[in-house]
GROMACS .gro file of C-alpha atoms in nm:
model
  175
    1LYS     CA    1   5.238   5.240   5.343
    2PHE     CA    2   4.890   5.330   5.449
    3ILE     CA    3   4.551   5.210   5.325
    4VAL     CA    4   4.355   5.521   5.348
    5TYR     CA    5   3.946   5.473   5.331
    6THR     CA    6   3.743   5.820   5.366
    7TYR     CA    7   3.384   5.794   5.396
    8ARG     CA    8   3.156   6.051   5.234
    9LYS     CA    9   3.466   6.237   5.091
   10LYS     CA   10   3.385   6.561   4.962
   11PHE     CA   11   3.603   6.834   4.776
   12SER     CA   12   3.933   6.654   4.865
   13ASN     CA   13   3.853   6.618   5.216
   14PHE     CA   14   4.016   6.323   5.336
   15TRP     CA   15   3.874   6.319   5.676
   16GLY     CA   16   3.519   6.246   5.523
   17MET     CA   17   3.198   6.296   5.722
   18SER     CA   18   3.065   6.062   5.948
   19ASP     CA   19   2.704   5.923   5.984
   20LEU     CA   20   2.704   6.039   6.337
   21VAL     CA   21   2.695   6.408   6.241
   22GLU     CA   22   2.319   6.384   6.159
   23ALA     CA   23   2.238   6.207   6.486
   24TYR     CA   24   2.449   6.465   6.708
   25ARG     CA   25   2.152   6.712   6.773
   26PRO     CA   26   1.923   6.423   6.921
   27TRP     CA   27   2.191   6.272   7.076
   28PHE     CA   28   2.276   6.611   7.284
   29ILE     CA   29   1.935   6.662   7.336
   30LYS     CA   30   1.875   6.293   7.475
   31ASP     CA   31   2.201   6.340   7.697
   32GLN     CA   32   2.037   6.664   7.840
   33LEU     CA   33   1.694   6.488   7.911
   34THR     CA   34   1.897   6.199   8.072
   35LYS     CA   35   2.051   6.440   8.314
   36MET     CA   36   1.723   6.657   8.378
   37GLU     CA   37   1.537   6.312   8.442
   38ALA     CA   38   1.796   6.232   8.697
   39VAL     CA   39   1.767   6.539   8.882
   40TYR     CA   40   1.383   6.533   8.865
   41LEU     CA   41   1.382   6.188   9.009
   42GLU     CA   42   1.644   6.257   9.280
   43LYS     CA   43   1.461   6.563   9.379
   44PHE     CA   44   1.111   6.407   9.394
   45ALA     CA   45   1.223   6.017   9.490
   46CYS     CA   46   1.090   6.140   9.844
   47PRO     CA   47   0.805   6.355   9.826
   48PRO     CA   48   0.782   6.681  10.048
   49VAL     CA   49   0.641   6.661  10.367
   50ILE     CA   50   0.395   6.930  10.484
   51ALA     CA   51   0.312   6.958  10.835
   52LYS     CA   52  -0.001   7.172  10.963
   53TYR     CA   53  -0.020   7.265  11.310
   54GLU     CA   54  -0.213   7.520  11.537
   55ASN     CA   55  -0.053   7.688  11.859
   56LEU     CA   56   0.270   7.487  11.900
   57ASN     CA   57   0.541   7.663  12.108
   58SER     CA   58   0.875   7.688  11.954
   59ALA     CA   59   1.033   7.374  12.130
   60ALA     CA   60   0.727   7.190  11.983
   61ARG     CA   61   0.787   7.304  11.648
   62SER     CA   62   1.169   7.263  11.645
   63GLN     CA   63   1.081   6.886  11.764
   64LEU     CA   64   0.834   6.851  11.493
   65MET     CA   65   1.107   7.003  11.241
   66LYS     CA   66   1.357   6.714  11.377
   67THR     CA   67   1.106   6.473  11.325
   68LEU     CA   68   1.007   6.580  10.970
   69GLN     CA   69   1.356   6.585  10.874
   70SER     CA   70   1.433   6.247  11.005
   71MET     CA   71   1.135   6.087  10.796
   72LYS     CA   72   1.367   6.066  10.488
   73SER     CA   73   1.558   5.815  10.622
   74SER     CA   74   1.334   5.633  10.845
   75SER     CA   75   0.980   5.503  10.759
   76THR     CA   76   0.794   5.532  11.066
   77VAL     CA   77   0.719   5.853  11.269
   78MET     CA   78   0.515   5.921  11.545
   79ILE     CA   79   0.314   6.266  11.558
   80PRO     CA   80   0.067   6.405  11.819
   81LYS     CA   81  -0.310   6.403  11.711
   82ASN     CA   82  -0.340   6.784  11.692
   83ILE     CA   83  -0.062   6.770  11.382
   84GLU     CA   84  -0.194   6.707  11.038
   85VAL     CA   85   0.085   6.553  10.799
   86ASP     CA   86   0.056   6.539  10.413
   87PHE     CA   87   0.300   6.407  10.156
   88LEU     CA   88   0.307   6.601   9.862
   89ASN     CA   89   0.274   6.402   9.560
   90VAL     CA   90   0.474   6.585   9.288
   91ILE     CA   91   0.586   6.296   9.090
   92SER     CA   92   0.246   6.157   8.990
   93GLY     CA   93   0.354   6.083   8.640
   94GLY     CA   94   0.661   5.913   8.730
   95GLY     CA   95   0.841   6.166   8.491
   96GLN     CA   96   0.681   5.992   8.192
   97HIS     CA   97   0.736   6.305   7.977
   98PHE     CA   98   1.120   6.258   8.004
   99ARG     CA   99   1.064   5.903   7.895
  100GLN     CA  100   0.858   5.985   7.620
  101SER     CA  101   1.121   6.260   7.481
  102ILE     CA  102   1.414   6.033   7.529
  103ASN     CA  103   1.221   5.767   7.336
  104TYR     CA  104   1.164   6.036   7.070
  105GLN     CA  105   1.514   6.121   7.051
  106ASN     CA  106   1.615   5.758   7.036
  107GLU     CA  107   1.400   5.729   6.717
  108ALA     CA  108   1.539   6.042   6.553
  109ILE     CA  109   1.918   5.890   6.634
  110SER     CA  110   1.800   5.584   6.467
  111LYS     CA  111   1.648   5.776   6.157
  112ALA     CA  112   1.982   5.981   6.148
  113ILE     CA  113   2.192   5.676   6.094
  114LEU     CA  114   1.919   5.502   5.882
  115MET     CA  115   1.854   5.245   6.118
  116PRO     CA  116   1.492   5.107   6.032
  117ASN     CA  117   1.240   5.132   6.330
  118GLN     CA  118   1.125   4.791   6.288
  119LEU     CA  119   1.458   4.608   6.302
  120GLY     CA  120   1.383   4.541   6.708
  121PHE     CA  121   1.611   4.838   6.858
  122ASN     CA  122   1.301   5.094   6.883
  123LYS     CA  123   0.986   5.018   7.076
  124VAL     CA  124   0.722   4.984   6.816
  125ASP     CA  125   0.359   4.880   6.917
  126VAL     CA  126   0.229   4.769   6.567
  127GLY     CA  127   0.356   4.716   6.230
  128SER     CA  128   0.296   4.460   5.943
  129ASN     CA  129   0.545   4.206   5.875
  130ALA     CA  130   0.585   4.349   5.516
  131LYS     CA  131   0.647   4.695   5.630
  132ALA     CA  132   0.939   4.543   5.853
  133MET     CA  133   1.081   4.318   5.551
  134THR     CA  134   1.063   4.632   5.326
  135GLN     CA  135   1.261   4.862   5.608
  136PHE     CA  136   1.510   4.560   5.641
  137ASP     CA  137   1.563   4.545   5.242
  138VAL     CA  138   1.630   4.920   5.238
  139PHE     CA  139   1.880   4.900   5.533
  140MET     CA  140   2.065   4.591   5.353
  141TRP     CA  141   2.085   4.797   5.035
  142THR     CA  142   2.252   5.071   5.242
  143ILE     CA  143   2.499   4.837   5.398
  144GLU     CA  144   2.551   4.678   5.074
  145SER     CA  145   2.626   5.025   4.909
  146ILE     CA  146   2.877   5.094   5.173
  147ARG     CA  147   3.051   4.748   5.133
  148ARG     CA  148   3.083   4.804   4.748
  149ASN     CA  149   3.247   5.155   4.843
  150VAL     CA  150   3.497   5.003   5.084
  151GLU     CA  151   3.566   4.724   4.845
  152GLU     CA  152   3.631   4.967   4.566
  153ALA     CA  153   3.821   5.225   4.737
  154ILE     CA  154   4.062   4.995   4.968
  155VAL     CA  155   4.044   4.653   4.793
  156ASN     CA  156   4.094   4.722   4.439
  157GLU     CA  157   4.216   5.079   4.450
  158GLN     CA  158   4.487   5.056   4.703
  159ILE     CA  159   4.555   4.685   4.794
  160ILE     CA  160   4.510   4.494   4.458
  161LYS     CA  161   4.636   4.776   4.229
  162ARG     CA  162   4.961   4.839   4.448
  163LEU     CA  163   5.027   4.437   4.480
  164VAL     CA  164   4.993   4.421   4.108
  165TYR     CA  165   5.217   4.752   4.040
  166TYR     CA  166   5.509   4.599   4.277
  167ASN     CA  167   5.492   4.255   4.130
  168TYR     CA  168   5.450   4.299   3.747
  169GLY     CA  169   5.521   4.654   3.723
  170ASP     CA  170   5.271   4.920   3.551
  171GLN     CA  171   4.976   4.767   3.369
  172GLU     CA  172   4.733   4.885   3.121
  173GLN     CA  173   4.453   4.753   3.311
  174TYR     CA  174   4.418   4.630   3.666
  175PRO     CA  175   4.217   4.355   3.760
   0.00000   0.00000   0.00000
């Protein structure tokens, strides 16, 4: 024998529907943003080095190129006075636009699964205690509704009803 519980069952669909269906799109976008952020940070963690020179022969240019390429792994370099070296600062914001977008997707995922934003899982700068308590109450109503649904579908309909039937036979009214 099996105990079957179908959450959000529609039209005899015994598989039901997950709450996570609504959260898939923001999760997918967040996943892509996280990958793009990693590529961005990897690409711009060491800023590009720009060397400006005048009248260098090819041997000096190749030596300068070797020196510039070795700069990524070492922290000190000696360069002649007539060569100017700049570090291009591309990561001035430090990828904050990725962080903001990822936080927005986190909020969208929380809303999709009916998680209140002031419950402590999302970063909230301001908010009143009354608002947090109201959000918590609504969240608890949702959890209580799911609990009652599980109790009715599994415990009352499948376990208790079957136990009474097996022990006492068919009844007009089940507890």
